Coordinates of C-alpha atoms in Angstrom, one line a residue:
M22 CA 28.0 -22.2 -44.6
P23 CA 27.2 -24.8 -41.8
S24 CA 23.5 -25.6 -41.5
D25 CA 23.5 -25.8 -37.8
R26 CA 23.0 -22.3 -36.2
T27 CA 25.5 -22.7 -33.5
D28 CA 28.2 -24.0 -35.9
A29 CA 27.3 -21.1 -38.3
L30 CA 27.8 -18.4 -35.6
T31 CA 31.0 -20.1 -34.5
E32 CA 32.3 -20.0 -38.1
I33 CA 31.4 -16.3 -38.4
R34 CA 33.2 -15.4 -35.2
R35 CA 36.3 -17.3 -36.5
I36 CA 36.3 -15.4 -39.7
L37 CA 35.8 -12.1 -38.0
E38 CA 38.8 -12.8 -35.7
A39 CA 40.8 -13.6 -38.8
G40 CA 40.1 -10.1 -40.0
E41 CA 37.9 -11.1 -42.9
A42 CA 34.9 -8.8 -42.1
G43 CA 33.6 -8.8 -45.7
E44 CA 33.4 -12.6 -45.8
A45 CA 31.8 -12.6 -42.3
L46 CA 29.2 -10.2 -43.4
R47 CA 28.4 -12.4 -46.5
L48 CA 27.9 -15.4 -44.1
I49 CA 25.7 -13.3 -41.8
E50 CA 23.4 -12.3 -44.6
A51 CA 23.2 -16.0 -45.7
R52 CA 22.4 -17.1 -42.2
A53 CA 19.7 -14.4 -41.9
E54 CA 18.1 -15.6 -45.1
A55 CA 18.3 -19.2 -43.9
D56 CA 16.6 -18.2 -40.7
A57 CA 13.9 -16.3 -42.6
G58 CA 13.2 -19.3 -44.8
A59 CA 13.0 -21.5 -41.8
S60 CA 10.4 -19.3 -40.2
G61 CA 8.3 -19.6 -43.3
A62 CA 8.6 -15.8 -44.2
A63 CA 8.1 -15.2 -47.8
G64 CA 10.5 -12.3 -47.7
A65 CA 12.3 -10.7 -44.8
E66 CA 11.7 -7.0 -44.3
S67 CA 14.6 -4.7 -44.2
A68 CA 15.9 -3.9 -40.8
G69 CA 16.6 -0.3 -41.9
D70 CA 14.4 1.4 -39.4
A71 CA 15.5 1.1 -35.8
E72 CA 11.9 1.6 -34.7
A73 CA 10.3 -0.9 -37.0
E74 CA 8.2 -3.6 -35.6
T75 CA 10.1 -6.9 -35.2
G76 CA 7.1 -9.3 -35.2
G77 CA 3.7 -9.9 -33.7
N78 CA 1.9 -6.8 -35.1
A79 CA 1.6 -7.7 -38.7
A80 CA -1.6 -7.0 -40.7
P81 CA -3.9 -10.0 -40.9
E82 CA -2.9 -11.1 -44.4
A83 CA 0.8 -10.0 -44.3
P84 CA 3.5 -12.6 -43.6
A85 CA 5.1 -12.2 -40.2
A86 CA 8.6 -10.8 -40.2
P87 CA 11.3 -13.2 -38.9
P88 CA 12.4 -12.6 -35.4
V89 CA 15.6 -10.7 -34.9
D90 CA 18.5 -12.8 -33.8
P91 CA 20.4 -10.7 -31.3
E92 CA 23.6 -12.7 -31.5
L93 CA 23.6 -12.5 -35.3
E94 CA 23.0 -8.7 -35.1
I95 CA 25.9 -8.3 -32.7
L96 CA 28.2 -10.1 -35.2
R97 CA 26.8 -8.0 -38.0
A98 CA 27.6 -4.8 -36.0
R99 CA 31.2 -6.1 -35.4
A100 CA 31.7 -6.7 -39.2
E101 CA 30.2 -3.3 -40.1
I102 CA 32.5 -1.6 -37.6
A103 CA 35.5 -3.4 -39.1
L104 CA 34.3 -2.3 -42.6
A105 CA 33.9 1.4 -41.4
E106 CA 30.2 1.4 -42.0
P107 CA 29.1 3.4 -38.9
D108 CA 25.5 4.0 -39.7
A109 CA 24.9 0.4 -40.6
A110 CA 26.7 -0.7 -37.4
L111 CA 24.5 1.6 -35.3
R112 CA 21.4 0.1 -36.9
S113 CA 22.5 -3.4 -36.1
L114 CA 23.4 -2.5 -32.5
T115 CA 19.9 -0.9 -32.1
L116 CA 18.2 -4.1 -33.4
A117 CA 20.4 -6.2 -31.2
G118 CA 19.6 -4.2 -28.1
A119 CA 15.9 -4.2 -28.9
A120 CA 16.0 -8.0 -29.4
G121 CA 17.5 -8.6 -26.0
A122 CA 21.3 -8.7 -26.6
E123 CA 23.5 -8.3 -23.6
V124 CA 23.6 -4.6 -22.7
A125 CA 27.3 -4.8 -21.8
E126 CA 28.2 -6.3 -25.2
V127 CA 26.1 -3.6 -27.0
R128 CA 27.8 -0.9 -24.9
A129 CA 31.3 -2.3 -25.7
L130 CA 30.7 -2.4 -29.4
Y131 CA 29.2 1.1 -29.3
A132 CA 32.5 2.3 -27.7
D133 CA 34.4 0.6 -30.6
L134 CA 32.1 2.3 -33.1
R135 CA 32.8 5.7 -31.6
A136 CA 36.5 5.1 -31.4
G137 CA 36.5 4.5 -35.1
G138 CA 35.4 8.0 -35.8
G139 CA 33.0 9.1 -38.4
L140 CA 29.7 10.9 -38.1
L141 CA 26.5 9.1 -37.3
E142 CA 23.1 10.0 -38.6
A143 CA 21.8 12.2 -35.8
D144 CA 18.2 10.9 -35.3
A145 CA 19.2 7.3 -35.3
H146 CA 22.0 8.1 -32.9
A147 CA 19.6 9.8 -30.6
R148 CA 17.2 6.9 -30.6
F149 CA 20.0 4.5 -29.8
L150 CA 21.4 6.6 -27.0
T151 CA 17.9 7.1 -25.6
W152 CA 17.5 3.3 -25.3
L153 CA 21.0 2.9 -23.9
M154 CA 20.4 5.6 -21.2
E155 CA 17.2 3.7 -20.2
V156 CA 19.0 0.4 -19.7
A157 CA 22.5 1.5 -18.7
P158 CA 22.5 5.2 -17.7
E159 CA 25.9 6.9 -17.8
A160 CA 26.7 10.6 -17.6
D161 CA 29.0 10.7 -20.6
L162 CA 26.4 8.9 -22.8
G163 CA 23.8 11.3 -21.5
M164 CA 25.9 14.4 -22.5
Q165 CA 26.3 12.9 -26.0
L166 CA 22.5 12.6 -26.2
V167 CA 22.0 16.2 -24.9
R168 CA 24.3 17.6 -27.6
I169 CA 22.6 15.7 -30.4
Q170 CA 19.2 16.9 -29.3
V171 CA 20.4 20.5 -29.1
S172 CA 21.9 20.1 -32.6
R173 CA 18.5 18.9 -33.9
G174 CA 16.6 21.8 -32.4
R175 CA 14.9 19.8 -29.6
P176 CA 15.7 21.7 -26.3
G177 CA 12.9 19.8 -24.5
K178 CA 14.5 16.4 -25.3
A179 CA 17.9 17.9 -24.4
G180 CA 16.6 19.0 -21.1
E181 CA 15.2 15.6 -20.3
A182 CA 18.6 14.0 -21.0
A183 CA 20.3 16.8 -19.0
R184 CA 18.2 16.0 -15.9
I185 CA 19.2 12.4 -16.1
V186 CA 22.8 13.4 -16.4
L187 CA 22.5 15.6 -13.3
S188 CA 20.9 12.7 -11.4
L189 CA 24.0 10.7 -12.2
D190 CA 26.7 13.4 -11.9
P191 CA 25.6 16.7 -10.2
S192 CA 29.0 18.3 -11.2
R193 CA 28.2 18.6 -14.9
S194 CA 28.1 22.3 -15.5
V195 CA 26.8 22.2 -19.0
A196 CA 24.0 20.0 -18.1
Y197 CA 22.6 22.6 -15.7
R198 CA 22.4 25.1 -18.6
Y199 CA 20.5 22.7 -20.8
A200 CA 18.1 21.7 -18.1
Y201 CA 17.6 25.3 -17.2
V202 CA 16.8 26.3 -20.8
A203 CA 14.4 23.3 -21.1
A204 CA 12.5 24.4 -18.0
L205 CA 12.1 28.0 -19.4
R206 CA 11.0 26.6 -22.7
A207 CA 8.3 24.6 -20.8
D208 CA 7.3 27.8 -19.0
Q209 CA 8.5 26.5 -15.6
P210 CA 10.6 29.3 -14.2
E211 CA 10.5 27.9 -10.7
E212 CA 12.2 24.7 -11.9
A213 CA 14.7 26.8 -13.8
I214 CA 15.6 28.6 -10.6
E215 CA 16.2 25.2 -8.9
F216 CA 18.8 24.4 -11.6
I217 CA 20.6 27.7 -10.9
R218 CA 20.7 26.8 -7.2
G219 CA 21.9 23.3 -8.0
A220 CA 24.7 24.7 -10.1
I221 CA 25.8 27.1 -7.4
D222 CA 26.0 24.2 -5.0
N223 CA 27.6 21.6 -7.3
A224 CA 28.9 22.9 -10.6
P225 CA 32.7 23.4 -10.8
E226 CA 32.4 25.9 -13.7
D227 CA 30.1 28.7 -14.6
P228 CA 27.2 27.2 -16.6
R229 CA 26.7 30.6 -18.3
F230 CA 22.9 30.6 -17.9
P231 CA 21.2 32.6 -20.6
N232 CA 18.4 35.1 -20.1
L233 CA 18.9 35.4 -16.3
R234 CA 17.4 38.8 -16.2
S235 CA 14.0 37.6 -17.4
T236 CA 14.1 34.5 -15.2
M237 CA 14.6 36.6 -12.1
M238 CA 11.7 39.0 -12.9
G239 CA 9.1 36.9 -11.1
L240 CA 11.1 36.5 -7.9
E241 CA 10.6 38.6 -4.9
P242 CA 13.5 41.1 -4.3
A243 CA 15.0 39.2 -1.4
Q244 CA 15.0 35.9 -3.4
A245 CA 16.6 37.6 -6.4
R246 CA 19.3 39.2 -4.2
D247 CA 20.1 35.9 -2.6
L248 CA 20.4 34.1 -5.9
M249 CA 22.5 36.9 -7.5
A250 CA 24.7 36.9 -4.4
G251 CA 25.3 33.2 -4.8
L252 CA 26.1 33.5 -8.5
N253 CA 28.5 36.4 -7.8
A254 CA 30.2 34.5 -5.0
R255 CA 30.8 31.4 -7.2
W256 CA 31.4 33.1 -10.6
P257 CA 32.1 36.9 -10.2
D258 CA 31.9 37.5 -14.0
S259 CA 28.6 35.5 -14.5
L260 CA 26.5 38.7 -14.4
S261 CA 28.9 41.2 -15.9
A262 CA 31.6 40.9 -18.5
G263 CA 30.6 38.5 -21.3
S264 CA 27.7 37.0 -19.4
K265 CA 25.1 35.3 -21.7
T266 CA 22.0 37.0 -20.5
G267 CA 20.2 37.9 -23.6
D268 CA 18.9 35.1 -25.9
L269 CA 17.3 32.0 -24.5
D270 CA 19.9 29.7 -26.0
A271 CA 21.6 26.8 -24.5
E272 CA 24.9 27.4 -26.3
D273 CA 27.3 30.3 -26.0
S274 CA 27.2 32.6 -28.9
G275 CA 30.4 32.6 -30.8
P276 CA 29.9 35.7 -32.8
A277 CA 28.9 37.8 -29.8
L278 CA 32.0 36.7 -27.9
I279 CA 34.2 37.6 -30.8
A280 CA 32.5 41.0 -30.9
R281 CA 33.2 41.5 -27.2
R282 CA 36.9 40.7 -27.8
A283 CA 36.9 43.3 -30.5
Y284 CA 35.6 46.0 -28.1
L285 CA 38.1 45.0 -25.4
A286 CA 40.9 45.1 -27.9
A287 CA 39.9 48.6 -28.9
I288 CA 40.2 50.0 -25.4
E289 CA 43.6 48.4 -25.2
G290 CA 44.7 50.5 -28.2
E291 CA 44.7 47.5 -30.6
T292 CA 42.4 49.1 -33.1
E293 CA 43.6 47.1 -36.2
E294 CA 43.1 43.9 -34.3
A295 CA 39.7 45.0 -33.1
L296 CA 38.6 45.8 -36.6
A297 CA 39.8 42.4 -37.8
L298 CA 37.8 40.8 -35.0
A299 CA 34.7 42.8 -36.1
V300 CA 35.0 41.2 -39.6
E301 CA 35.5 37.8 -38.0
A302 CA 32.4 38.2 -35.8
R303 CA 30.3 39.1 -38.9
D304 CA 31.7 36.2 -40.9
E305 CA 31.0 33.8 -38.0
A306 CA 27.5 35.0 -37.6
E307 CA 26.8 34.6 -41.3
A308 CA 28.3 31.1 -41.3
R309 CA 26.0 30.1 -38.4
G310 CA 23.0 31.9 -39.9
Q311 CA 22.8 34.1 -36.8
A312 CA 22.1 37.8 -36.4
L313 CA 24.5 39.9 -34.4
A314 CA 23.2 42.2 -31.8
A315 CA 22.1 45.7 -32.9
R316 CA 25.2 47.3 -31.5
E317 CA 27.4 45.3 -34.0
E318 CA 25.7 47.2 -36.9
V319 CA 28.0 50.2 -36.0
M320 CA 30.8 48.0 -34.6
E321 CA 33.6 49.5 -36.6
D322 CA 32.5 53.1 -35.8
V323 CA 32.3 52.3 -32.1
I324 CA 35.8 50.7 -32.2
R325 CA 37.3 53.8 -33.9
A326 CA 35.6 56.0 -31.3
L327 CA 36.9 54.1 -28.3
P328 CA 40.0 55.6 -26.7
G329 CA 43.0 53.5 -26.0
P330 CA 45.3 53.8 -23.0
A331 CA 47.3 56.7 -24.4
A332 CA 44.2 58.8 -24.8
R333 CA 42.8 58.2 -21.3
R334 CA 43.4 60.6 -18.5
R335 CA 42.9 58.1 -15.6
P336 CA 42.9 54.4 -15.0
L337 CA 39.8 52.4 -16.0
L338 CA 37.4 51.2 -13.3
Q339 CA 37.4 47.5 -12.4
D340 CA 34.1 45.7 -12.8
R341 CA 33.6 42.9 -10.3
G342 CA 29.8 42.5 -10.9
A343 CA 28.8 44.6 -7.9
E344 CA 25.7 46.7 -7.9
V345 CA 27.8 49.9 -7.6
T346 CA 31.0 50.2 -9.7
M347 CA 33.0 53.4 -9.4
S348 CA 36.1 54.9 -11.0
G349 CA 38.6 57.2 -9.4
P350 CA 37.8 60.9 -8.7
S351 CA 36.9 63.2 -11.6
L352 CA 39.7 65.3 -13.0
T353 CA 37.3 67.9 -14.5
G354 CA 34.4 68.0 -12.0
V355 CA 32.2 66.0 -14.4
T356 CA 30.8 62.6 -13.3
L357 CA 28.8 60.1 -15.4
L358 CA 26.1 58.2 -13.4
G359 CA 24.9 55.3 -15.5
L360 CA 21.9 53.0 -14.8
T361 CA 22.0 49.7 -16.6
N362 CA 19.3 47.7 -18.4
L363 CA 17.8 44.4 -17.2
A364 CA 21.0 42.6 -18.4
H365 CA 22.9 44.7 -15.9
R366 CA 24.8 46.4 -18.7
M367 CA 24.7 49.5 -20.7
N368 CA 24.9 47.5 -23.9
F369 CA 28.6 47.0 -23.4
D370 CA 31.0 45.9 -20.6
H371 CA 31.4 48.5 -17.9
E372 CA 35.0 49.1 -19.0
I373 CA 33.9 50.1 -22.5
I374 CA 31.7 52.8 -21.1
D375 CA 34.3 54.0 -18.6
A376 CA 36.9 54.3 -21.3
V377 CA 35.0 57.1 -23.0
A378 CA 34.6 58.9 -19.7
A379 CA 38.3 58.4 -18.8
A380 CA 39.3 60.0 -22.0
T381 CA 37.6 63.2 -20.9
G382 CA 38.8 63.0 -17.3
A383 CA 35.2 62.5 -16.0
A384 CA 34.5 60.1 -13.2
T385 CA 32.0 57.2 -13.5
I386 CA 29.5 55.5 -11.3
L387 CA 27.6 52.6 -12.9
L388 CA 24.6 51.0 -11.1
R389 CA 23.0 47.6 -11.4
D390 CA 19.7 46.6 -9.9
Y391 CA 19.7 42.9 -9.0
T392 CA 16.2 43.1 -7.6
Y393 CA 14.9 43.7 -11.1
R394 CA 12.7 46.6 -10.0
L395 CA 14.1 49.2 -12.4
F396 CA 15.9 51.0 -9.5
I397 CA 12.5 52.3 -8.3
G398 CA 13.1 51.0 -4.8
G399 CA 16.8 52.1 -4.8
V400 CA 20.0 50.0 -5.0
A401 CA 20.4 47.5 -2.2
E402 CA 24.1 48.1 -1.9
L403 CA 23.5 51.8 -1.2
G404 CA 20.5 51.5 1.1
P405 CA 17.2 49.7 1.9
D406 CA 15.1 52.2 -0.1
R407 CA 15.1 54.9 -2.7
A408 CA 15.6 57.8 -0.3
S409 CA 18.7 56.2 1.3
T410 CA 20.0 55.3 -2.2
I411 CA 19.8 59.0 -3.3
A412 CA 21.5 60.1 0.0
A413 CA 24.3 57.6 -0.5
L414 CA 24.7 58.7 -4.1
R415 CA 25.1 62.3 -3.0
E416 CA 28.0 61.2 -0.8
K417 CA 29.7 59.2 -3.5
L418 CA 29.4 62.1 -6.0
A419 CA 31.1 64.3 -3.4
E420 CA 33.9 61.7 -3.0
L421 CA 34.4 61.9 -6.8
K422 CA 34.7 65.7 -6.7
T423 CA 31.6 66.1 -8.8
E424 CA 30.6 69.6 -9.9
R425 CA 28.6 68.7 -13.0
L426 CA 26.6 65.4 -13.1
I427 CA 25.5 63.7 -16.3
V428 CA 23.0 60.8 -15.8
V429 CA 22.5 58.2 -18.6
G430 CA 20.1 55.3 -18.5
T431 CA 19.7 52.5 -21.0
S432 CA 16.4 50.8 -21.6
A433 CA 14.8 49.7 -18.2
G434 CA 17.5 51.6 -16.4
A435 CA 16.4 54.8 -18.1
Y436 CA 13.1 54.8 -16.3
S437 CA 14.7 55.7 -13.0
A438 CA 17.6 57.6 -14.6
V439 CA 15.1 60.3 -15.5
S440 CA 13.9 60.8 -11.9
Y441 CA 17.3 60.2 -10.3
G442 CA 18.8 62.9 -12.4
R443 CA 16.1 65.4 -11.2
E444 CA 16.6 64.5 -7.6
L445 CA 20.3 64.7 -7.7
G446 CA 20.3 68.0 -9.6
A447 CA 22.0 66.7 -12.7
A448 CA 23.1 69.1 -15.4
E449 CA 21.6 66.8 -18.0
T450 CA 19.9 63.4 -18.0
H451 CA 19.8 61.3 -21.1
G452 CA 17.3 58.4 -21.4
L453 CA 18.0 55.9 -24.2
G454 CA 15.0 53.9 -25.1
T455 CA 13.2 55.0 -22.0
P456 CA 10.1 53.1 -20.7
T457 CA 8.1 56.1 -19.3
S458 CA 5.1 54.1 -18.1
I459 CA 5.2 50.6 -16.7
G460 CA 2.3 48.8 -18.2
R461 CA 0.6 51.3 -20.5
F462 CA 2.8 50.5 -23.5
L463 CA 4.5 47.2 -22.4
T464 CA 1.8 44.9 -23.7
G465 CA 1.7 41.9 -26.0
G466 CA 2.4 38.2 -25.7
D467 CA 5.8 38.4 -23.9
T468 CA 5.1 36.5 -20.7
R469 CA 8.4 37.7 -19.2
V470 CA 7.4 41.4 -19.6
K471 CA 4.0 40.5 -18.0
A472 CA 5.7 38.9 -15.1
L473 CA 7.9 42.0 -14.6
I474 CA 4.8 44.3 -14.7
R475 CA 3.0 42.1 -12.1
K476 CA 6.1 42.1 -9.9
L477 CA 6.4 45.9 -10.0
S478 CA 2.7 46.3 -9.5
R479 CA 3.0 44.2 -6.3
S480 CA 6.0 46.2 -5.1
F481 CA 5.0 49.8 -5.7
P482 CA 1.8 52.0 -5.9
P483 CA 0.6 53.0 -9.4
E484 CA 1.9 56.6 -9.0
D485 CA 5.4 55.3 -8.8
L486 CA 5.1 53.4 -12.1
D487 CA 4.3 56.4 -14.3
L488 CA 6.8 59.2 -15.0
R489 CA 4.0 61.6 -15.8
E490 CA 3.2 61.4 -12.1
V491 CA 6.7 60.8 -10.7
L492 CA 8.4 63.9 -12.2
P493 CA 5.9 66.6 -11.0
R494 CA 6.4 65.3 -7.4
I495 CA 10.2 66.0 -7.5
G496 CA 10.9 69.5 -6.2
G497 CA 13.6 71.8 -7.4
P498 CA 14.4 73.1 -10.9
A499 CA 13.3 71.2 -14.0
T500 CA 16.8 70.1 -15.0
P501 CA 17.0 69.0 -18.7
I502 CA 15.8 65.5 -19.6
H503 CA 16.7 64.3 -23.1
L504 CA 14.8 61.3 -24.3
W505 CA 16.5 59.5 -27.2
F506 CA 14.5 56.9 -29.1
A507 CA 14.4 55.0 -32.4
A508 CA 12.1 56.9 -34.7
N509 CA 11.1 53.6 -36.4
R510 CA 10.3 51.7 -33.2
A511 CA 6.7 52.3 -32.2
T512 CA 6.9 51.3 -28.6
D513 CA 9.9 53.5 -27.8
R514 CA 8.4 56.3 -29.8
D515 CA 5.1 56.1 -27.8
H516 CA 6.9 56.1 -24.5
A517 CA 9.0 59.2 -25.3
R518 CA 6.0 61.1 -26.6
D519 CA 4.1 60.3 -23.4
L520 CA 6.3 62.9 -21.6
A521 CA 6.2 65.5 -24.3
G522 CA 5.3 68.9 -22.9
L523 CA 6.6 68.3 -19.3
P524 CA 9.0 71.0 -18.1
G525 CA 12.6 70.3 -19.2
V526 CA 11.8 67.3 -21.3
E527 CA 13.2 67.2 -24.9
L528 CA 12.6 64.5 -27.4
H529 CA 15.3 63.3 -29.8
P530 CA 14.1 60.8 -32.4
L531 CA 17.0 59.0 -34.1
E532 CA 15.9 58.9 -37.8
G533 CA 16.4 55.6 -39.6
Q534 CA 16.9 53.8 -36.3
S535 CA 14.6 50.8 -35.5
E536 CA 16.7 49.0 -32.8
H537 CA 16.2 49.5 -29.1
Q538 CA 19.9 49.6 -28.4
L539 CA 20.9 53.2 -28.8
L540 CA 24.2 53.6 -26.9
P541 CA 26.3 52.1 -29.7
R542 CA 25.2 54.8 -32.0
V543 CA 25.6 57.4 -29.3
I544 CA 29.2 56.3 -28.8
A545 CA 29.9 56.0 -32.5
D546 CA 28.6 59.5 -33.2
G547 CA 30.7 61.0 -30.4
R548 CA 27.7 62.1 -28.4
L549 CA 28.6 60.4 -25.2
R550 CA 32.0 62.0 -25.2
D551 CA 30.5 65.4 -25.9
W552 CA 28.1 65.0 -23.0
L553 CA 31.1 64.4 -20.6
E554 CA 33.4 67.1 -21.8
P555 CA 34.0 69.8 -19.1

């Protein structure tokens, strides 16, 4: 080993170029020991921690650590890459960068390291990329950092990196989703809305924003409508089939998407494939340590209850994400009017619900409320207020040749389903998990529910937010209202009992049920089909 440092480094480079990485690493260690001895250090500390102090902050009596030689660490990283020691190479690159090595050289060796394959220790990798993004920001590197932070359960850090990525490349669709989630986690819904708008303007693909329904709750109706219109114009399916609007999760949920494929296969008549997909969804959820949605508890029973093409008496409706979705005319005089929940669904894709109606010959109208006002103020596509909405619905029911109307509402949609059914003279109204009073039972620490209550309270007088006051104001006969609720779910139970004793109201506790989603069981048990039979 030459004693002169320059000669030593030259010799190490020659040996590396000759492909003798092991020998080069031996010489690097010897050079490092020689440098440590020359600095008067009694013993060099390990360079194992990428965040360790590299000199100048030692305790008064402790010997100073030798300074890190950036050139030597670059050579060490080259040798370790050649020897397929990725974690060691990353550690050396981190030390080299912190010691002032040329950023371009560090970046090039990092590219070689990644090209060699192999997993890197996640936290050390994140620290290195954080530094590299500070000195040489690049969108691809930023997305690597985003994904690592997500995998480590750090959405805030992922969001910070995603914001940098978007500043470098506004077309990164996935980055909008991560930044949006981070904003919501930080309780900054206004910033989350800005990321939605940014995606509408710049993202080439649907970012699949989760939990949109809750994010929109605090918006004024006109703002919510404009934002939803923008989303529908860019990505028509973003708010309907397969939209990820439930969990506040930056990633798409694999098990849920597999389950959706199962239901869609079932209405295509591919029952065996659907059942196999149901097993796959459960297996995937178990492998991920996730819980499937409540409807998947009766997945196989729902699949068997869903009619395929041969059993249907008319074509299925086509759902394009509009506020009003209709089938063709009724063949039996029966029409189903469905009011969706805050996710703009009735627990399933619209086609799944319509398949049950189509098997009986009944027509279907399914309503969404993109203003997030529980249909209390009507449906914008049908009219500017509730009265015009009811009038427009009467016309559509006539178009569908309706003689017997069945109204079904799920969750938030059930609040207005109860009163719409009365006003439209429905033969029966079925509320599934119905909130009967806005505010009296919807309490607790959920800030999103509180935001919704505040919004509704600003928009409507108190007497419009309590069905005990709404129902008596509706004239005409007290058509039957059936309130279905989970017997083991206290909030739903209290809501239903709040209307006990009102004319025409019947309570139906589902024993053994504790989940809010009830339509899966209603379909599995054959009740929905029974309601729609002529």
